[in-house]
CSV table of C-alpha atoms and ligand atoms in Angstrom, one decimal:
chain,number,residue,atom,x,y,z
C,1,MET,CA,115.3,-70.6,-70.5
C,2,ARG,CA,116.4,-67.8,-73.5
C,3,GLU,CA,116.9,-63.9,-71.8
C,4,LEU,CA,114.6,-61.8,-73.7
C,5,LYS,CA,116.0,-58.2,-74.8
C,6,ALA,CA,113.4,-55.2,-74.0
C,7,GLY,CA,113.8,-51.7,-75.6
C,8,ILE,CA,112.4,-48.6,-73.3
C,9,ILE,CA,110.6,-45.6,-75.0
C,10,GLY,CA,110.2,-42.0,-72.5
C,11,LEU,CA,112.3,-42.0,-69.7
C,12,GLY,CA,110.8,-41.0,-67.8
C,13,VAL,CA,108.5,-43.1,-65.7
C,14,GLY,CA,110.4,-45.2,-67.8
C,15,GLU,CA,112.9,-45.0,-66.0
C,16,GLN,CA,111.0,-47.4,-63.9
C,17,HIS,CA,110.7,-49.6,-66.7
C,18,ILE,CA,114.4,-50.0,-67.3
C,19,ILE,CA,114.4,-50.8,-63.3
C,20,GLY,CA,111.6,-53.6,-64.1
C,21,TYR,CA,112.9,-55.9,-66.9
C,22,ASP,CA,116.5,-55.6,-64.8
C,23,ALA,CA,115.2,-56.4,-62.5
C,24,HIS,CA,113.8,-59.7,-64.0
C,25,PRO,CA,115.7,-63.0,-63.9
C,26,HIS,CA,115.2,-63.7,-67.6
C,27,CYS,CA,115.0,-60.1,-69.0
C,28,ARG,CA,117.3,-57.9,-69.4
C,29,THR,CA,116.9,-54.0,-71.1
C,30,VAL,CA,119.0,-53.5,-73.8
C,31,ALA,CA,118.2,-49.8,-75.3
C,32,ILE,CA,116.5,-47.2,-75.0
C,33,CYS,CA,115.6,-44.3,-76.1
C,34,ASP,CA,114.5,-40.8,-75.7
C,35,ILE,CA,114.0,-37.6,-78.1
C,36,ASP,CA,115.3,-35.6,-75.7
C,37,ALA,CA,118.5,-36.2,-76.8
C,38,ALA,CA,120.2,-34.6,-73.1
C,39,LYS,CA,117.6,-37.1,-70.9
C,40,LEU,CA,118.3,-39.6,-73.1
C,41,ALA,CA,122.5,-39.1,-71.7
C,42,GLU,CA,121.1,-37.9,-67.9
C,43,VAL,CA,118.9,-41.3,-67.6
C,44,GLY,CA,121.5,-43.4,-70.0
C,45,ALA,CA,124.6,-42.2,-67.2
C,46,ARG,CA,122.8,-44.6,-64.7
C,47,HIS,CA,121.9,-47.4,-67.1
C,48,PRO,CA,125.9,-48.1,-69.6
C,49,HIS,CA,124.7,-51.1,-70.7
C,50,CYS,CA,121.7,-49.8,-72.3
C,51,ARG,CA,122.4,-48.4,-75.6
C,52,GLN,CA,121.3,-45.3,-76.5
C,53,THR,CA,119.1,-43.5,-79.4
C,54,THR,CA,116.7,-40.7,-80.2
C,55,ASP,CA,114.9,-41.9,-82.6
C,56,PRO,CA,112.1,-44.5,-82.0
C,57,SER,CA,112.7,-46.6,-85.2
C,58,ASP,CA,115.6,-47.5,-84.4
C,59,VAL,CA,113.9,-49.3,-81.1
C,60,PHE,CA,111.1,-51.0,-83.4
C,61,ALA,CA,113.7,-52.7,-86.0
C,62,ASP,CA,116.1,-54.0,-83.6
C,63,PRO,CA,116.4,-57.7,-84.3
C,64,ASP,CA,117.9,-58.4,-81.0
C,65,ILE,CA,114.8,-56.2,-79.1
C,66,ASP,CA,111.8,-58.7,-78.2
C,67,ILE,CA,109.9,-56.4,-76.1
C,68,VAL,CA,109.4,-52.7,-76.5
C,69,SER,CA,108.2,-50.2,-73.2
C,70,ILE,CA,106.6,-47.7,-75.0
C,71,CYS,CA,106.4,-44.4,-71.7
C,72,SER,CA,106.7,-41.1,-74.2
C,73,TYR,CA,104.0,-38.2,-74.4
C,74,ASP,CA,100.6,-39.6,-74.5
C,75,ASP,CA,99.2,-38.7,-78.1
C,76,ALA,CA,102.7,-40.7,-79.0
C,77,HIS,CA,101.5,-44.4,-77.7
C,78,GLY,CA,99.1,-45.0,-80.3
C,79,GLY,CA,101.4,-44.4,-83.3
C,80,GLN,CA,104.3,-46.9,-81.6
C,81,ILE,CA,102.0,-49.3,-80.7
C,82,VAL,CA,101.5,-50.2,-83.8
C,83,ALA,CA,104.4,-49.7,-85.2
C,84,ALA,CA,106.1,-52.4,-82.7
C,85,LEU,CA,103.8,-54.6,-82.7
C,86,ASN,CA,104.0,-54.9,-86.8
C,87,ALA,CA,107.9,-54.8,-86.5
C,88,GLY,CA,106.9,-58.4,-84.6
C,89,LYS,CA,107.4,-57.6,-80.3
C,90,HIS,CA,105.5,-57.6,-77.7
C,91,VAL,CA,104.4,-54.1,-76.4
C,92,PHE,CA,104.4,-53.3,-73.1
C,93,VAL,CA,102.4,-49.8,-72.9
C,94,GLU,CA,101.9,-47.1,-70.3
C,95,LYS,CA,98.4,-45.8,-69.7
C,96,PRO,CA,97.0,-43.6,-72.1
C,97,LEU,CA,97.1,-47.0,-74.6
C,98,CYS,CA,96.3,-43.9,-77.1
C,99,VAL,CA,94.4,-40.8,-77.0
C,100,THR,CA,91.6,-41.0,-80.2
C,101,ARG,CA,88.8,-44.4,-81.5
C,102,ALA,CA,91.1,-43.6,-84.8
C,103,GLU,CA,94.7,-44.9,-83.1
C,104,LEU,CA,91.9,-47.5,-80.7
C,105,ASP,CA,90.5,-49.5,-83.6
C,106,ALA,CA,93.8,-49.7,-85.1
C,107,ILE,CA,95.9,-50.8,-82.0
C,108,ARG,CA,93.2,-53.3,-82.0
C,109,THR,CA,93.5,-53.9,-86.1
C,110,ALA,CA,97.1,-54.7,-85.0
C,111,HIS,CA,96.6,-57.2,-82.4
C,112,ALA,CA,95.0,-59.2,-84.6
C,113,ARG,CA,96.7,-59.7,-87.5
C,114,HIS,CA,99.4,-60.7,-84.4
C,115,PRO,CA,97.1,-62.8,-81.7
C,116,ASN,CA,101.2,-64.6,-80.2
C,117,LEU,CA,103.0,-60.6,-79.2
C,118,LYS,CA,101.3,-59.5,-75.8
C,119,LEU,CA,100.2,-56.1,-75.3
C,120,SER,CA,99.7,-55.1,-71.5
C,121,SER,CA,99.1,-51.5,-69.8
C,122,ASN,CA,100.4,-49.8,-66.5
C,123,LEU,CA,97.3,-50.1,-64.9
C,124,VAL,CA,99.2,-51.2,-62.2
C,125,LEU,CA,96.3,-50.2,-58.9
C,126,ARG,CA,95.5,-53.0,-60.0
C,127,ARG,CA,98.7,-54.1,-57.5
C,128,SER,CA,98.0,-51.5,-55.0
C,129,PRO,CA,97.6,-54.1,-51.5
C,130,ARG,CA,94.8,-52.2,-50.7
C,131,PHE,CA,92.0,-52.3,-54.0
C,132,LEU,CA,93.4,-56.4,-53.5
C,133,ASP,CA,91.6,-56.5,-50.7
C,134,LEU,CA,88.4,-55.1,-52.1
C,135,ARG,CA,88.6,-56.8,-54.7
C,136,ALA,CA,89.0,-60.3,-52.1
C,137,ARG,CA,86.0,-59.0,-50.0
C,138,ILE,CA,83.7,-58.5,-52.7
C,139,GLN,CA,84.6,-61.8,-54.3
C,140,ALA,CA,84.1,-63.1,-51.1
C,141,GLY,CA,80.3,-61.8,-51.5
C,142,ASP,CA,81.5,-59.8,-48.0
C,143,LEU,CA,80.4,-56.6,-49.7
C,144,GLY,CA,76.3,-57.7,-50.9
C,145,ASP,CA,75.5,-57.5,-54.2
C,146,LEU,CA,77.5,-54.2,-55.5
C,147,TYR,CA,74.9,-50.6,-56.3
C,148,LEU,CA,77.0,-48.0,-56.2
C,149,LEU,CA,80.8,-47.6,-56.8
C,150,GLU,CA,82.8,-44.4,-57.2
C,151,ALA,CA,86.2,-43.5,-58.0
C,152,ASP,CA,87.5,-40.2,-58.2
C,153,TYR,CA,91.6,-39.0,-59.3
C,154,ASN,CA,92.2,-36.4,-57.0
C,155,TYR,CA,95.5,-35.8,-59.4
C,156,GLY,CA,97.4,-33.1,-56.6
C,157,ARG,CA,99.8,-32.1,-59.1
C,158,LEU,CA,98.6,-28.9,-61.3
C,159,HIS,CA,101.5,-28.0,-62.1
C,160,LYS,CA,102.1,-30.4,-64.3
C,161,LEU,CA,99.0,-29.6,-66.2
C,162,THR,CA,100.2,-25.6,-66.8
C,163,GLU,CA,103.6,-25.6,-67.2
C,164,GLY,CA,104.5,-29.6,-68.2
C,165,TRP,CA,103.9,-30.7,-72.0
C,166,ARG,CA,99.7,-32.8,-70.4
C,167,GLY,CA,98.8,-29.2,-71.1
C,168,ARG,CA,101.1,-28.7,-74.8
C,169,VAL,CA,99.8,-32.2,-76.5
C,170,PRO,CA,97.6,-31.6,-78.4
C,171,ASN,CA,94.0,-32.1,-77.0
C,172,TYR,CA,94.8,-33.3,-73.3
C,173,SER,CA,92.6,-35.6,-71.8
C,174,VAL,CA,92.0,-35.4,-68.1
C,175,MET,CA,90.0,-39.0,-68.1
C,176,LEU,CA,91.8,-41.1,-71.0
C,177,GLY,CA,95.1,-39.4,-68.6
C,178,GLY,CA,93.7,-40.2,-64.7
C,179,GLY,CA,90.2,-40.7,-65.5
C,180,VAL,CA,91.8,-43.6,-67.0
C,181,HIS,CA,93.3,-46.1,-64.1
C,182,MET,CA,89.5,-45.4,-62.2
C,183,ILE,CA,87.9,-46.6,-65.2
C,184,ASP,CA,90.3,-49.7,-65.2
C,185,LEU,CA,89.7,-50.0,-60.9
C,186,LEU,CA,86.8,-50.3,-61.2
C,187,LEU,CA,86.1,-52.9,-64.2
C,188,TRP,CA,88.8,-55.1,-62.7
C,189,LEU,CA,86.5,-54.6,-58.8
C,190,THR,CA,83.3,-55.8,-60.2
C,191,GLY,CA,85.0,-57.6,-63.1
C,192,ASP,CA,81.5,-55.3,-64.7
C,193,ARG,CA,80.9,-54.2,-68.4
C,194,VAL,CA,80.1,-50.1,-69.1
C,195,GLU,CA,76.7,-50.1,-71.1
C,196,GLU,CA,75.4,-46.3,-70.6
C,197,VAL,CA,77.5,-42.6,-70.6
C,198,ALA,CA,76.1,-39.1,-68.9
C,199,ALA,CA,78.9,-37.2,-68.5
C,200,PHE,CA,80.6,-33.1,-68.3
C,201,GLY,CA,83.5,-31.8,-68.4
C,202,THR,CA,84.5,-27.4,-67.5
C,203,GLY,CA,88.6,-25.6,-67.2
C,204,LEU,CA,87.0,-23.2,-65.2
C,205,ALA,CA,90.0,-23.8,-62.8
C,206,THR,CA,92.6,-23.1,-65.1
C,207,ARG,CA,91.3,-21.1,-67.1
C,208,ASP,CA,93.5,-18.6,-66.7
C,209,SER,CA,97.0,-20.8,-67.2
C,210,ALA,CA,98.6,-21.4,-70.4
C,211,PHE,CA,96.1,-25.6,-70.4
C,212,GLN,CA,92.8,-24.8,-72.7
C,213,GLY,CA,91.4,-27.1,-71.5
C,214,ASP,CA,89.3,-29.6,-69.4
C,215,ASP,CA,91.1,-29.6,-66.2
C,216,THR,CA,87.9,-32.1,-64.4
C,217,ARG,CA,85.5,-34.2,-66.0
C,218,ILE,CA,83.1,-36.1,-64.4
C,219,ALA,CA,80.4,-39.6,-65.5
C,220,ILE,CA,77.9,-41.2,-64.6
C,221,LEU,CA,78.2,-44.9,-65.5
C,222,ARG,CA,75.9,-47.5,-65.6
C,223,PHE,CA,76.4,-51.2,-65.1
C,224,ALA,CA,74.8,-54.4,-67.5
C,225,SER,CA,74.9,-56.1,-64.0
C,226,GLY,CA,72.6,-52.2,-62.9
C,227,ALA,CA,74.8,-51.2,-60.4
C,228,LEU,CA,76.0,-47.0,-61.1
C,229,GLY,CA,79.6,-46.0,-61.0
C,230,LYS,CA,80.7,-42.2,-60.7
C,231,ILE,CA,83.9,-41.4,-61.7
C,232,GLY,CA,86.3,-38.3,-61.5
C,233,ALA,CA,89.3,-36.8,-63.1
C,234,ASN,CA,89.4,-34.0,-60.7
C,235,TYR,CA,93.3,-32.7,-62.1
C,236,PRO,CA,93.1,-28.7,-60.2
C,237,CYS,CA,92.1,-29.9,-57.1
C,238,VAL,CA,93.8,-28.6,-53.9
C,239,TYR,CA,94.4,-31.9,-52.3
C,240,PRO,CA,97.6,-34.0,-52.1
C,241,HIS,CA,97.4,-36.9,-54.9
C,242,HIS,CA,95.1,-39.5,-53.7
C,243,HIS,CA,92.3,-42.7,-55.4
C,244,LYS,CA,89.5,-41.8,-53.6
C,245,VAL,CA,86.8,-45.4,-54.2
C,246,ALA,CA,83.5,-46.1,-52.3
C,247,VAL,CA,81.6,-49.3,-52.8
C,248,TYR,CA,78.5,-49.9,-52.1
C,249,GLY,CA,77.1,-53.0,-51.4
C,250,THR,CA,73.6,-54.0,-49.5
C,251,HIS,CA,75.8,-55.8,-47.1
C,252,ALA,CA,78.6,-53.5,-46.0
C,253,THR,CA,80.4,-49.8,-47.7
C,254,PHE,CA,83.9,-49.5,-48.6
C,255,GLU,CA,85.8,-45.9,-48.9
C,256,ASN,CA,89.4,-45.4,-49.3
C,257,ASN,CA,90.0,-41.6,-48.4
C,258,VAL,CA,92.8,-39.9,-47.4
C,259,ASP,CA,92.8,-40.7,-43.4
C,260,GLY,CA,93.4,-44.7,-44.9
C,261,ALA,CA,90.3,-47.5,-45.6
C,262,LEU,CA,87.1,-47.6,-43.9
C,263,LEU,CA,84.5,-50.7,-44.2
C,264,PHE,CA,81.0,-49.5,-42.5
C,265,LYS,CA,79.2,-53.4,-41.3
C,266,SER,CA,76.7,-51.5,-39.8
C,267,ARG,CA,74.0,-48.5,-40.5
C,268,ASP,CA,74.1,-47.4,-36.4
C,269,PRO,CA,75.9,-44.9,-35.6
C,270,SER,CA,77.3,-46.1,-32.5
C,271,VAL,CA,79.0,-49.3,-34.7
C,272,PRO,CA,82.1,-48.3,-35.6
C,273,PRO,CA,83.5,-49.1,-39.5
C,274,ALA,CA,86.4,-51.1,-39.5
C,275,ARG,CA,90.2,-49.7,-40.1
C,276,ILE,CA,91.3,-51.4,-42.7
C,277,GLN,CA,95.1,-51.6,-42.9
C,278,THR,CA,96.5,-52.5,-46.3
C,279,ALA,CA,99.5,-50.8,-47.6
C,280,TYR,CA,98.3,-47.7,-50.3
C,281,PRO,CA,99.5,-47.3,-53.1
C,282,GLY,CA,102.0,-49.8,-52.0
C,283,VAL,CA,102.8,-50.2,-55.8
C,284,ALA,CA,106.1,-49.8,-57.5
C,285,LYS,CA,105.6,-48.1,-60.5
C,286,HIS,CA,107.4,-51.6,-62.3
C,287,ALA,CA,104.6,-53.9,-60.7
C,288,LEU,CA,102.8,-55.3,-63.0
C,289,ILE,CA,106.5,-55.2,-65.9
C,290,ALA,CA,107.8,-59.1,-64.0
C,291,GLY,CA,104.2,-60.6,-65.2
C,292,PHE,CA,104.3,-59.2,-68.3
C,293,ILE,CA,108.1,-61.0,-68.8
C,294,ASP,CA,105.7,-63.8,-67.2
C,295,SER,CA,103.9,-64.1,-69.7
C,296,VAL,CA,106.4,-63.1,-72.9
C,297,LEU,CA,107.6,-66.4,-71.7
C,298,GLY,CA,104.3,-68.1,-71.6
C,299,GLN,CA,104.2,-68.5,-67.6
C,300,GLY,CA,101.0,-67.4,-66.7
C,301,ALA,CA,99.1,-64.8,-68.2
C,302,PRO,CA,100.2,-60.5,-67.8
C,303,ASP,CA,97.7,-59.0,-65.1
C,304,VAL,CA,96.2,-57.4,-68.0
C,305,GLU,CA,94.4,-58.5,-70.8
C,306,PRO,CA,94.3,-56.4,-74.2
C,307,GLU,CA,90.1,-57.5,-74.4
C,308,GLU,CA,90.6,-55.2,-70.7
C,309,ILE,CA,92.2,-52.7,-72.2
C,310,PHE,CA,90.6,-52.3,-75.1
C,311,ALA,CA,86.6,-51.9,-72.5
C,312,CYS,CA,87.9,-49.7,-70.2
C,313,MET,CA,89.5,-47.6,-73.4
C,314,ASP,CA,86.3,-47.7,-74.7
C,315,THR,CA,84.7,-46.2,-72.1
C,316,CYS,CA,86.8,-43.3,-70.9
C,317,LEU,CA,86.2,-42.7,-74.9
C,318,ARG,CA,82.3,-42.4,-74.5
C,319,ILE,CA,82.9,-40.4,-71.3
C,320,ASP,CA,84.9,-37.6,-73.8
C,321,GLU,CA,82.8,-38.2,-76.8
C,322,ALA,CA,79.9,-37.6,-74.5
C,323,VAL,CA,81.3,-34.4,-72.6
C,324,ALA,CA,81.7,-32.9,-75.8
C,325,GLN,CA,78.2,-34.2,-76.8
C,326,SER,CA,77.3,-31.9,-73.9
C,327,ALA,CA,79.2,-29.3,-75.0
C,328,ASP,CA,77.7,-29.3,-78.0
S,401,NAD,N1,100.7,-45.9,-65.0
S,401,NAD,C1,101.6,-44.5,-64.1
S,401,NAD,O1,100.9,-44.9,-63.1
S,401,NAD,C2,102.0,-43.3,-64.8
S,401,NAD,C3,102.9,-42.8,-63.5
S,401,NAD,C4,102.6,-41.2,-64.9
S,401,NAD,C5,103.6,-41.4,-66.0
S,401,NAD,N2,102.7,-42.6,-67.1
S,401,NAD,C6,102.3,-42.2,-68.3
S,401,NAD,O2,104.1,-42.0,-68.7
S,401,NAD,C7,104.0,-41.5,-69.3
S,401,NAD,C8,104.8,-40.6,-70.0
S,401,NAD,O3,104.8,-40.0,-68.5
S,401,NAD,P1,105.5,-39.4,-67.8
S,401,NAD,O4,105.1,-38.8,-67.0
S,401,NAD,O5,107.2,-39.8,-67.7
S,401,NAD,O6,106.2,-37.5,-68.2
S,401,NAD,P2,107.9,-37.2,-68.2
S,401,NAD,O7,107.9,-35.6,-69.2
S,401,NAD,O8,108.8,-36.6,-67.1
S,401,NAD,O9,108.6,-38.1,-68.8
S,401,NAD,C9,108.5,-38.2,-70.3
S,401,NAD,C10,109.6,-38.2,-71.4
S,401,NAD,O10,109.5,-39.3,-72.8
S,401,NAD,C11,110.3,-38.3,-74.3
S,401,NAD,N3,109.6,-38.6,-75.0
S,401,NAD,C12,107.6,-37.7,-75.0
S,401,NAD,N4,108.3,-38.4,-76.1
S,401,NAD,C13,108.0,-39.3,-76.8
S,401,NAD,C14,108.5,-39.5,-78.6
S,401,NAD,N5,108.1,-39.5,-78.9
S,401,NAD,N6,109.7,-40.8,-78.4
S,401,NAD,C15,110.6,-41.3,-77.1
S,401,NAD,N7,110.4,-39.9,-76.2
S,401,NAD,C16,109.9,-39.0,-76.7
S,401,NAD,C17,109.7,-37.1,-72.8
S,401,NAD,O11,110.7,-36.5,-73.9
S,401,NAD,C18,110.3,-37.5,-71.8
S,401,NAD,O12,112.3,-37.4,-71.7
S,401,NAD,C19,103.0,-40.8,-69.8
S,401,NAD,O13,102.0,-41.4,-71.2
S,401,NAD,C20,102.3,-40.8,-68.8
S,401,NAD,O14,100.5,-40.7,-68.7
S,401,NAD,C21,102.0,-42.8,-66.1
């Protein structure tokens, strides 16, 4: 089997991608790119087998490279995905896929033009043992018919918004930047489709900081099945980084909170819930990369298919559009 060659753009979480590609027996990272020369040199010193460049176009133009991993700031993803697809590369991109509807349309067009190229996104919660277990229980019917699903992205790392690039890039969205994980989680857990959204946002908690957008957004969703959903992207919370999830079904209720996971099977207060002992989050940032490489090699499907990313992104963008409308 031939060896695939990968190029990585953006070397924060991107270093985890290097580790993921290099761990696969039929792939290795050959090039790394960062616009910050000091960062490039620092990460390059730990991975001396990789060519180094500060120009992403060098990666797209390199005929040696089969796969491009995009781990730059959110607002650079859209243009880099289209450039990589048009250069004939398979693309694995960090979340969010992009930040505007025009970019989403351009990515769909470029992907449709190159249907043989794989495109996936790093929605890692799908590999968390806690949520894999929950999905298996839902699919087995243990929770009955689902009628309400709540998922909060409690960031717990406010400094990254008020001091880092997230506060500096134009129109940073907490729903695209964090809520995206929870929207994908609910779509993947249920196999459902979002039909309608209502949403609000506030920047109250960070109004005196350098960050001037909404630090918190919440949305109510109506799924095609008739179930309701609630999504929160809560960046200022005084809370450890956590994915708070509650799934209410007609037979049982599942809850993931900071103390662990509980499964309630009775309304009787004297019947304690079952404590679920799965690892949480229990997933490395490069956990989806082996499956992506296998899919490029024609051996199975990636964890996240393009149509799933497009549906998730459409919901994120609809939420942000609803917030903009509510603010008018
Ligand atoms: N899947 C996850 O759980 C997860 C976790 C962390 C970050 N992310 C995503 O990864 C991306 C990077 O976040 P991070 O936390 O690694 O940030 P970071 O600041 O640690 O690293 C980003 C790096 O990308 C470089 N960069 C920025 N724009 C670039 C461009 N146009 N071309 C080349 N290099 C560029 C920066 O110089 C920086 O070194 C973001 O989109 C973020 O949302 C995803």
